[in-house]
Amino acid sequence: MAETVLYSVTCFDAKLPLVFRFEYYGNQLRGNKLTIRDNLTNDVVYEKEIVSMKNEHSLSPDGSGLLNGRTYNAQLYALPEGSPDYDGISNQIIFDCYSTPVLAFKGISSGDTIRNASFQANIEYSQAEGILLSSYRLLLFDAGQQLLWQSPTVFPAAPSPYSIREMIYDLDDNKEYYLQCVVETVKGIGAESERLKIRVSYTLPEQFSVINAENAPDSCAVKISANLVLVDGKCNNPEPVYIGGDIIDLTNGDFVIYDEGIDLQGDYEIKLTITQAAPYKTILEARNTRTLFTLKLMRGELFGTTGESYYFVLRAENGKSNFVTVSQRFNSHSPSDIYIVVIRLKGHQLSLFAYKIQERGA
Amino acid sequence: MFFNLLAFSNLSLDINPANTNTVSTVKIENAAYDALMIRENISKPVSAEYPKQWTYDIVMFARFKENLIAGNTDALLSQTSGLRIKRRKVGEFKWITIYENSALTGDVSDFTFEIFDRYARSNVEYEYGIAIICNGIESATSIARAKSVFDGLCVMDREQIFHTILETEVTVQQNQGSVYVAPLSSKYPFVVHNGRTNYASGTATGLFALPDHSTGEYPVNFEDTHMHRRNLMDFLCNGSTKLLKYFDGRMWLVDIIENPSENAMDHKNMILTSFEWAEVGDCEDKHDLYGFGLIDAKPIS
């Protein structure tokens, strides 16, 4: 009589199919019979002979008669080729049937948007027979469902029903992710939640790119620095006049000088938004130890045109002579007009651009 | 007629202005100012738009909101309760926090700093992010990139670094803790894997001398470098966990084992320092870096 060894099964969900596997140390098999009994009463719950050359017996959830929450034992009879009878009986295995745990994300639905770079996932664990949770992990996938990150396996100490809480950090703005929770019960049944689709979109009132990184080969390191900029202006009037709380009125003889924290050494762009500009008067002056250039709003009746035109003039002092460049002209002007003026230095070439806008945008 | 020439053809008596690229003072007057911005990056086309956020190239940006401040200090100080500097390889997801300040004093100095990420591999491009913490919640991260490249060999901890590009060599052995048993009845042995041990060990060698920082070159005469080597020996034998980095990108979190040695090469003044090492953790793992005291920021995930 050849030996038959039925591999152990610790625990499974009776509503799911299962394959019992075994070893048979004899001739080629032509079939096998599996008998499952209730472990308390020893009543036969399932008994079926199948024709198969494989060393396995598939259990369909429909006809198994097994119920979750019960304990069963099973034995297998091998039916070898050329033999009318079963060749012995296998070892007896004992197993439990429990329902698959249910995992549900709380407070968020698939497709919801997270307004921050971090997110606390809250998952409710429940199991019909009250089996305790042994461990859980959280998995984070990218939009293509490729695994990005997984949390360490956590073995909670809290009593059932469990509420799994795990913080997820470093979510990128304007990205889509999938979040999944994987658990295992103390009885060995595993379960996976759905892959919850989340979108991340966060905004801040202001975002400051205050970081700069550069290679530092002498230190075998990367130097990281913050570019916090300290620039504060000085007004000749100790109590400058502000219009509407965010426009400074310098039409009354006041002026503001920025001379700390500015040290331009190459190309640059100066952009200003102004209104109530006084024609022919200097609006902006750039200096180092001497005056470099001035900006003025000019008015004139130009050759080949009718009526007055308005334009900005940038005049750079070149010793005995000057460099002068002008912006495009505007056919009308009123004190309430708003202009955005851009002065650019590239190489040694100064250029000037001006736009008249309807509403303030800065 | 002369006026028209100036106004319409963009010409002037001089074709170019003389030296207007060194500006240190800007004075504004005779208008009502809504905004004034200076930036150094002019690669983008000219437009009437202002940047929606503060970028690194901005020198000043005054918005005249009841003040004359043109830097980024006011809003930073008002919004931030802490900050973190984080690092990750380009293309990866998880960050390692390499610097954290959660006890801000509310002073500008909180945000003005320069730090060195010594735990970057060579030949790897990293992203560095500064994360602003508002009410305990980390908000958006702004990012700068840098590729870490250096030559030679270096061994370091958070306080000291010893680097050389001369006569460097690193030998590596991967240890997996297996033994084999040769049975009498079989042609082949059984291999037994005892435990999960899987770590690197090896030997590192280099000619350690102080470079001339003015020229970047190493002195021809090595006679005066014995104090530098003495400091290196003290460092190697101080018992702390170190980071060993090689120019090709390899890097290990190591402890120095056995006895470091010095041996003269072809000349009595050209002395090579050798030491044996064993890997004691994952140099990419923030928990290991924190556990061995190489970073301050306690991992939060």
XYZ file of C-alpha atoms in Angstrom:
663
model
C 0.000 0.000 0.000
C 1.508 3.295 -1.166
C 1.553 6.309 1.107
C -0.792 9.248 0.470
C 0.024 12.622 2.031
C -2.661 15.325 1.964
C -1.109 18.782 2.302
C -2.470 20.878 5.104
C -4.874 23.741 4.606
C -5.087 26.101 7.518
C -7.994 28.324 6.737
C -10.028 29.493 3.791
C -13.269 31.124 2.759
C -15.970 28.496 2.082
C -17.470 30.784 -0.551
C -14.315 30.617 -2.609
C -12.947 27.681 -4.619
C -10.023 25.786 -3.186
C -7.683 23.086 -4.480
C -6.515 20.349 -2.099
C -3.139 19.003 -3.116
C -1.531 15.746 -2.111
C 1.385 13.433 -2.736
C 0.942 9.806 -3.679
C 3.955 7.513 -3.678
C 2.584 4.792 -5.929
C 1.490 4.099 -9.495
C -0.032 6.651 -11.819
C -3.365 7.875 -10.477
C -6.650 7.754 -12.323
C -8.705 9.507 -9.684
C -9.174 10.389 -6.039
C -11.900 10.813 -3.442
C -12.030 13.580 -0.870
C -14.087 13.254 2.276
C -14.719 16.289 4.479
C -16.340 15.896 7.890
C -17.582 18.373 10.436
C -14.868 18.295 13.058
C -17.341 18.505 15.970
C -19.825 15.834 14.926
C -17.743 13.902 12.393
C -20.739 13.990 10.043
C -19.709 13.779 6.405
C -20.274 17.147 4.783
C -18.630 16.518 1.457
C -17.587 13.364 -0.295
C -16.779 13.193 -3.973
C -14.773 10.992 -6.264
C -13.209 12.649 -9.274
C -11.374 11.284 -12.300
C -8.045 13.010 -12.645
C -4.427 12.106 -13.155
C -3.345 15.154 -11.190
C -2.479 15.039 -7.508
C -5.168 17.513 -6.580
C -8.834 17.794 -5.770
C -10.703 20.980 -6.647
C -13.436 22.071 -4.294
C -16.165 24.200 -5.813
C -17.915 26.574 -3.400
C -21.320 25.697 -4.872
C -21.453 22.075 -3.931
C -19.052 21.799 -1.063
C -21.625 22.219 1.682
C -19.017 23.942 3.828
C -20.007 26.885 5.986
C -17.875 29.711 7.233
C -17.293 29.729 10.950
C -16.964 25.956 11.200
C -14.060 23.571 11.623
C -13.692 20.536 9.395
C -11.387 17.611 8.854
C -10.552 16.016 5.531
C -9.024 12.820 4.222
C -8.201 11.748 0.704
C -8.307 8.354 -0.972
C -6.027 7.714 -3.958
C -7.314 5.650 -6.850
C -4.353 4.244 -8.831
C -4.400 3.101 -12.453
C -5.226 -0.573 -12.859
C -6.645 -0.949 -9.399
C -10.369 -1.302 -8.717
C -10.081 -0.087 -5.138
C -8.646 2.847 -3.289
C -5.049 2.455 -2.308
C -5.132 3.422 1.306
C -6.168 6.626 2.972
C -4.269 9.832 3.534
C -3.476 11.624 6.735
C -6.271 13.682 8.235
C -6.041 17.453 8.082
C -8.097 19.921 10.111
C -8.987 23.336 8.844
C -11.267 26.273 9.529
C -13.563 28.137 7.182
C -13.909 31.887 7.692
C -15.294 34.684 5.569
C -12.908 36.903 3.680
C -12.445 40.180 5.567
C -14.075 43.280 4.169
C -12.017 46.431 3.802
C -13.587 49.793 3.143
C -11.949 53.184 2.811
C -13.713 55.679 5.036
C -14.225 59.322 4.269
C -13.042 59.129 0.700
C -14.437 57.708 -2.490
C -12.739 56.592 -5.641
C -11.814 59.588 -7.764
C -11.812 62.070 -4.896
C -9.256 64.855 -4.840
C -6.832 65.339 -1.963
C -5.853 68.911 -1.300
C -2.575 68.254 0.355
C 0.758 66.537 -0.092
C -0.016 64.122 2.704
C -3.092 62.061 3.400
C -4.281 59.910 6.263
C -5.876 56.780 4.895
C -8.670 55.450 7.098
C -9.749 51.895 6.368
C -12.389 49.949 8.249
C -11.746 46.261 8.710
C -14.569 43.830 9.373
C -14.807 40.064 9.360
C -18.106 38.209 9.644
C -16.926 35.706 12.240
C -15.006 38.300 14.250
C -11.580 36.991 13.412
C -8.901 39.367 14.595
C -6.670 41.287 12.274
C -3.060 40.195 12.343
C -1.318 42.655 10.072
C -1.823 45.175 7.333
C 0.104 47.073 4.696
C -0.755 49.991 2.498
C 0.289 50.044 -1.132
C 0.516 53.131 -3.293
C 0.425 52.823 -7.064
C 0.926 55.433 -9.744
C -1.600 56.206 -12.450
C -0.301 53.269 -14.461
C -0.864 50.990 -11.433
C 2.857 50.476 -10.942
C 3.784 50.074 -7.295
C 5.429 53.239 -5.974
C 5.614 52.562 -2.287
C 4.400 50.232 0.406
C 4.226 50.788 4.102
C 5.960 48.487 6.547
C 3.786 45.608 7.725
C 1.924 46.823 10.777
C 0.756 44.496 13.543
C -1.943 46.435 15.374
C -2.782 45.998 19.016
C -6.220 47.617 18.897
C -9.354 45.530 19.537
C -11.799 44.647 16.788
C -13.516 46.255 14.901
C -10.412 47.739 13.495
C -9.965 51.073 11.949
C -6.702 51.116 10.068
C -5.036 54.496 9.950
C -1.890 55.165 8.029
C -0.333 58.407 6.883
C 0.895 58.721 3.325
C 3.355 61.466 2.567
C 5.037 63.121 -0.370
C 2.158 63.040 -2.800
C 2.968 65.152 -5.821
C 0.700 67.893 -7.020
C -1.482 67.211 -10.053
C -0.890 63.452 -9.945
C -3.217 60.501 -9.799
C -2.599 57.561 -7.507
C -4.191 54.289 -6.500
C -4.266 53.238 -2.884
C -4.772 49.703 -1.669
C -4.795 48.007 1.720
C -3.648 44.403 2.144
C -4.452 42.557 5.385
C -4.013 39.165 6.952
C -6.076 37.752 9.776
C -4.734 35.801 12.722
C -6.203 32.739 11.026
C -4.128 33.341 7.930
C -6.816 34.579 5.585
C -5.571 37.453 3.461
C -7.641 40.129 1.802
C -7.079 43.096 -0.444
C -9.155 46.210 -0.657
C -10.157 47.790 -3.912
C -7.588 50.060 -5.489
C -8.903 53.460 -4.573
C -8.197 56.106 -7.169
C -7.208 59.455 -5.686
C -6.205 62.676 -7.323
C -3.864 65.132 -5.684
C -4.162 68.818 -6.253
C -3.021 71.351 -3.764
C -2.639 75.059 -3.837
C -1.063 77.465 -1.453
C -1.543 81.168 -1.211
C 2.109 81.515 -2.086
C 4.740 78.975 -2.929
C 8.338 79.930 -2.548
C 11.002 78.195 -4.528
C 13.623 79.077 -2.021
C 15.890 76.155 -2.643
C 18.911 75.818 -4.848
C 21.092 72.742 -5.233
C 24.502 72.430 -6.794
C 27.186 69.798 -6.945
C 30.090 70.309 -4.522
C 32.750 67.856 -5.731
C 35.394 68.951 -3.225
C 33.062 67.930 -0.415
C 31.734 64.854 -2.235
C 28.342 66.352 -1.567
C 25.549 68.468 -2.906
C 25.242 71.983 -1.560
C 21.714 73.071 -0.806
C 20.980 76.689 -0.112
C 17.922 78.776 0.470
C 17.522 82.014 -1.427
C 15.526 83.955 1.033
C 15.650 87.456 -0.362
C 15.856 90.460 1.882
C 14.955 93.541 -0.085
C 13.294 96.424 1.652
C 12.670 99.832 0.179
C 13.066 103.266 1.726
C 10.591 106.045 1.162
C 11.400 109.702 1.723
C 7.968 109.987 3.299
C 7.901 108.061 6.592
C 4.227 107.350 6.008
C 3.834 106.495 2.326
C 0.380 106.769 0.826
C -1.214 103.557 -0.376
C -4.204 103.442 -2.696
C -6.555 100.582 -1.970
C -3.990 98.919 0.252
C -1.763 97.640 -2.537
C -0.696 100.564 -4.731
C 1.840 103.079 -3.527
C 1.147 106.661 -4.550
C 4.349 108.380 -5.623
C 2.671 111.128 -7.641
C 2.999 113.645 -4.833
C 6.774 114.001 -4.795
C 7.428 110.885 -2.742
C 9.964 108.404 -3.996
C 11.139 104.941 -2.999
C 14.683 103.673 -3.245
C 15.682 100.007 -3.229
C 19.398 99.900 -2.546
C 19.811 96.850 -0.327
C 19.824 93.308 -1.588
C 20.096 94.295 -5.237
C 23.326 93.416 -6.963
C 22.682 92.788 -10.627
C 25.791 91.629 -12.434
C 24.514 90.398 -15.771
C 21.342 90.051 -17.771
C 18.170 91.112 -16.063
C 14.578 92.142 -16.541
C 12.801 94.933 -14.704
C 9.019 94.833 -14.860
C 6.739 97.448 -13.371
C 3.016 98.089 -13.281
C 2.101 101.738 -12.951
C -0.780 104.116 -13.257
C -1.136 107.878 -12.958
C 2.239 108.274 -14.639
C 3.298 111.879 -15.066
C 4.598 112.623 -18.579
C 8.143 113.893 -19.017
C 9.126 113.013 -15.480
C 11.466 110.231 -14.449
C 9.460 107.203 -13.386
C 12.315 104.814 -12.707
C 16.026 105.328 -12.302
C 18.639 102.601 -12.109
C 22.005 103.390 -10.561
C 25.192 101.926 -9.289
C 27.721 104.589 -8.407
C 26.209 106.746 -11.121
C 22.933 106.934 -12.980
C 22.732 104.140 -15.516
C 19.383 104.783 -17.147
C 16.078 106.535 -16.608
C 12.563 105.731 -17.722
C 10.012 108.400 -18.649
C 6.566 108.580 -20.176
C 6.653 110.955 -23.137
C 3.986 112.742 -25.128
C 4.403 114.050 -28.665
C 2.880 114.606 -32.025
C 4.977 112.396 -34.166
C 5.951 112.716 -37.784
C 3.475 111.040 -40.103
C 0.760 110.722 -37.473
C -2.177 112.826 -36.415
C -2.868 113.586 -32.806
C -0.716 112.991 -29.785
C 1.029 109.729 -29.079
C 2.362 108.455 -25.792
C 5.372 106.211 -25.356
C 8.031 105.330 -22.855
C 11.631 106.372 -23.297
C 14.619 104.666 -21.782
C 17.735 106.799 -21.747
C 21.096 105.392 -20.741
C 23.877 107.772 -19.856
C 26.956 107.063 -21.947
C 29.186 109.890 -20.899
C 29.119 112.561 -23.556
C 26.327 110.914 -25.539
C 23.302 108.830 -24.708
C 21.701 105.572 -25.681
C 17.969 106.021 -26.164
C 15.311 103.465 -26.918
C 11.549 103.855 -26.978
C 8.586 101.601 -26.534
C 5.676 101.175 -28.877
C 3.398 104.194 -28.816
C -0.149 104.555 -27.555
C -2.641 106.869 -29.232
C -4.378 107.937 -26.070
C -3.563 108.375 -22.445
C -5.442 109.184 -19.297
C -4.120 109.263 -15.750
C -6.069 106.139 -14.898
C -4.414 104.068 -17.638
C -2.425 101.141 -16.346
C 0.867 100.287 -18.028
C 3.151 97.319 -17.660
C 6.657 98.281 -18.701
C 9.448 95.755 -19.232
C 13.107 96.732 -19.415
C 15.469 94.008 -20.513
C 19.219 93.877 -20.616
C 20.671 90.999 -22.602
C 24.360 91.107 -23.268
C 24.837 94.841 -23.504
C 21.621 95.464 -25.363
C 18.852 97.296 -23.571
C 15.314 96.953 -24.875
C 12.027 98.388 -23.759
C 8.479 97.074 -24.026
C 5.220 98.573 -22.809
C 1.689 97.245 -22.548
C -1.474 99.079 -21.669
C -3.886 96.876 -19.752
C -7.501 97.204 -18.705
C -7.254 95.681 -15.263
C -4.526 95.147 -12.787
C -3.094 91.684 -12.885
C -0.084 91.741 -10.651
C 13.226 114.917 -37.887
C 15.876 114.000 -35.402
C 13.203 113.244 -32.882
C 11.484 110.899 -35.299
C 14.667 108.981 -35.789
C 14.829 108.340 -32.095
C 11.200 107.518 -31.687
C 10.550 105.120 -34.507
C 13.714 103.373 -35.474
C 14.973 102.526 -32.002
C 18.216 104.201 -32.932
C 20.120 106.614 -30.811
C 23.441 108.384 -30.944
C 25.026 105.307 -29.379
C 24.180 101.828 -30.618
C 24.625 100.254 -27.209
C 24.472 101.616 -23.710
C 27.699 101.620 -21.774
C 27.829 99.124 -18.949
C 24.296 99.035 -17.600
C 24.561 95.510 -16.242
C 25.723 96.363 -12.743
C 22.678 97.787 -11.045
C 22.677 98.234 -7.297
C 19.958 100.835 -6.759
C 16.504 101.349 -8.202
C 14.534 104.518 -7.545
C 10.852 104.894 -8.432
C 8.751 108.067 -8.417
C 6.174 110.164 -10.290
C 3.591 107.395 -10.689
C 1.391 105.113 -8.658
C 3.134 101.753 -8.493
C 1.248 98.480 -8.341
C 4.224 96.160 -8.760
C 7.939 96.227 -9.360
C 9.887 93.084 -10.124
C 13.482 92.350 -11.103
C 14.586 88.926 -12.259
C 17.837 87.596 -13.623
C 16.549 84.858 -15.888
C 15.535 86.338 -19.223
C 15.247 83.116 -21.175
C 11.483 83.406 -21.461
C 9.800 85.645 -24.014
C 8.843 89.118 -22.918
C 5.312 89.258 -21.582
C 3.083 91.361 -19.389
C 2.536 88.440 -17.036
C 4.071 88.209 -13.589
C 5.148 84.836 -12.204
C 2.511 83.261 -9.998
C 5.066 82.105 -7.495
C 8.436 83.168 -6.248
C 11.159 81.560 -8.306
C 14.865 81.372 -7.729
C 15.775 83.938 -10.381
C 13.671 86.707 -8.832
C 15.833 89.368 -7.226
C 13.025 91.522 -5.912
C 9.264 91.639 -6.225
C 7.489 94.518 -4.517
C 3.705 94.424 -4.453
C 3.230 97.445 -2.201
C 0.683 95.793 0.039
C 0.910 98.507 2.667
C 4.670 97.952 2.772
C 7.806 98.322 0.712
C 9.091 94.777 1.140
C 10.333 93.339 -2.106
C 11.799 90.064 -0.873
C 10.008 86.859 0.012
C 10.467 87.047 3.750
C 7.141 88.439 4.849
C 4.934 85.739 3.447
C 7.357 82.980 4.419
C 7.432 84.030 8.019
C 3.691 84.400 8.256
C 2.828 81.033 6.754
C 5.425 78.647 7.986
C 5.770 76.784 11.244
C 8.527 74.487 10.060
C 10.416 73.329 7.051
C 12.034 70.204 5.736
C 14.692 69.637 3.122
C 14.162 66.333 1.398
C 15.967 64.360 -1.228
C 15.128 61.683 -3.720
C 16.610 60.279 -6.892
C 15.123 61.718 -10.034
C 12.274 59.456 -11.068
C 11.694 57.936 -7.651
C 8.763 58.609 -5.369
C 9.871 58.470 -1.783
C 11.796 61.274 -0.183
C 14.437 61.117 2.525
C 14.300 64.075 4.878
C 17.872 65.255 5.335
C 17.221 68.459 7.263
C 14.349 69.551 9.426
C 13.617 72.618 11.476
C 10.318 72.429 13.295
C 11.184 74.986 15.957
C 11.270 78.145 13.942
C 12.044 81.298 15.799
C 10.064 83.448 13.397
C 13.255 85.101 12.340
C 14.556 85.443 8.820
C 17.584 83.354 9.773
C 15.316 80.302 9.930
C 15.149 80.329 6.175
C 18.641 81.416 5.310
C 20.892 78.425 5.427
C 23.339 76.402 3.465
C 23.635 72.699 4.063
C 25.601 69.918 2.437
C 24.005 66.632 1.561
C 26.929 64.346 2.142
C 24.946 61.199 1.605
C 24.468 61.617 -2.112
C 25.963 59.050 -4.446
C 28.269 60.120 -7.212
C 26.897 60.059 -10.757
C 23.303 60.286 -9.589
C 20.926 63.137 -10.235
C 18.869 64.075 -7.220
C 15.883 66.242 -6.570
C 15.905 68.380 -3.466
C 12.677 69.734 -2.157
C 11.871 72.258 0.496
C 8.597 71.468 2.160
C 6.764 74.130 4.073
C 4.948 72.983 7.199
C 1.790 74.850 8.082
C -0.068 73.760 11.207
C 1.796 70.488 11.301
C 0.826 69.526 7.781
C 3.448 69.383 5.106
C 2.399 71.315 2.078
C 3.677 71.535 -1.435
C 7.326 70.967 -2.115
C 9.358 73.122 -4.412
C 12.155 71.307 -6.101
C 15.672 71.927 -7.344
C 17.822 69.375 -9.128
C 21.524 68.643 -8.928
C 23.717 65.832 -10.164
C 26.216 64.691 -7.615
C 29.618 64.057 -9.178
C 32.972 63.733 -7.478
C 36.237 61.968 -8.059
C 38.026 59.407 -5.966
C 37.092 57.910 -2.638
C 35.733 59.406 0.527
C 34.815 58.174 3.947
C 32.702 60.385 6.152
C 30.284 60.779 8.967
C 28.153 63.795 9.814
C 31.082 65.669 11.268
C 34.127 64.801 9.218
C 35.023 63.886 5.686
C 38.229 62.418 4.310
C 38.490 62.506 0.568
C 41.215 61.576 -1.852
C 41.561 61.079 -5.555
C 45.019 59.504 -5.346
C 45.700 55.781 -5.644
C 42.186 54.840 -4.653
C 40.946 51.297 -4.702
C 37.943 49.546 -3.234
C 37.515 45.808 -3.158
C 34.117 44.357 -2.335
C 32.870 40.990 -1.234
C 29.202 40.130 -0.770
C 28.596 37.935 2.255
C 25.539 35.712 2.385
C 26.373 33.430 5.278
C 26.064 30.067 3.579
C 27.984 26.873 4.178
C 28.099 23.703 2.160
C 28.151 20.137 3.346
C 29.782 17.429 1.256
C 27.927 14.169 1.849
C 29.553 10.818 1.271
C 26.891 9.553 -1.091
C 26.532 12.471 -3.467
C 28.666 14.034 -6.117
C 27.372 17.491 -5.192
C 27.329 19.204 -1.817
C 24.352 20.571 0.039
C 24.356 24.341 0.511
C 22.905 25.568 3.773
C 21.854 29.204 4.072
C 21.973 30.128 7.703
C 19.877 33.226 8.284
C 19.231 36.186 6.030
C 22.708 37.689 6.130
C 23.466 39.575 2.941
C 25.959 42.387 3.255
C 29.066 43.741 1.612
C 32.519 43.970 3.072
C 35.888 44.783 1.681
C 38.936 46.954 1.742
C 39.379 50.603 0.838
C 42.750 52.099 0.011
C 43.893 55.578 -0.860
C 46.682 58.065 -0.578
C 45.216 60.635 1.745
C 46.765 64.092 1.565
C 45.371 67.549 2.000
C 44.821 69.306 -1.309
C 45.942 72.853 -1.915
C 42.580 74.586 -1.960
C 43.884 77.507 -3.995
C 44.946 75.301 -6.875
C 42.882 72.194 -6.240
C 46.036 70.117 -6.614
C 47.721 67.799 -4.185
C 51.182 68.712 -2.929
C 54.066 66.841 -4.477
C 55.743 66.541 -1.120
C 53.722 64.343 1.146
C 55.970 64.690 4.154
C 53.697 67.151 5.870
C 50.574 65.065 5.550
C 51.211 62.800 8.517
C 48.918 64.893 10.720
C 46.167 64.523 8.177
C 46.692 60.780 8.179
C 46.800 60.801 11.965
C 43.380 62.483 11.991
C 42.154 59.953 9.458
C 43.314 57.096 11.669
C 41.561 58.615 14.671
C 38.453 58.990 12.591
C 38.573 55.432 11.301
C 39.013 54.077 14.811
C 36.394 56.184 16.611
C 33.825 53.408 16.484
C 31.091 55.326 14.758
C 29.253 54.240 11.659
C 30.463 55.888 8.478
C 29.577 56.338 4.890
C 31.995 55.066 2.268
C 31.550 56.580 -1.182
C 33.309 55.855 -4.440
C 33.374 57.977 -7.582
C 31.526 55.389 -9.658
C 28.384 55.725 -7.565
C 28.881 52.890 -5.115
C 28.188 53.766 -1.515
C 27.952 51.793 1.692
C 26.961 52.403 5.286
C 29.905 50.813 7.048
C 31.741 50.161 10.234
C 35.504 49.919 10.133
C 36.693 46.483 11.155
C 40.098 44.992 11.808
C 43.008 47.414 12.034
C 43.571 50.227 9.531
C 47.130 50.339 8.265
C 49.608 52.599 6.516
C 52.097 51.314 4.016
C 54.667 53.191 1.975
C 54.242 52.682 -1.712
C 57.157 53.300 -4.091
C 58.498 56.132 -2.007
C 58.727 56.591 1.727
C 56.575 59.725 1.599
C 53.844 58.209 -0.489
C 51.931 56.330 2.129
C 48.756 54.463 1.407
C 46.109 54.096 4.074
C 44.056 50.918 3.971
C 41.120 49.868 6.064
C 38.682 47.023 6.050
C 34.999 47.670 6.314
C 31.727 45.833 6.664
C 28.320 47.059 5.606
C 26.022 47.538 8.602
C 22.923 49.057 7.030
C 21.251 50.375 3.948
C 22.734 53.728 2.986
C 19.524 54.592 1.121
C 17.263 53.819 4.072
C 16.281 56.825 6.130
C 15.593 54.653 9.157
C 19.127 53.278 9.024
C 20.627 56.732 8.483
C 18.657 58.026 11.451
C 19.401 54.993 13.567
C 23.132 55.376 13.030
C 22.957 59.081 13.798
C 23.776 60.319 10.344
C 20.623 62.391 9.925
C 18.644 64.343 12.490
C 15.212 64.079 10.995
C 13.333 61.170 12.479
C 11.625 59.260 9.653
C 7.896 59.769 9.655
C 6.977 57.033 7.215
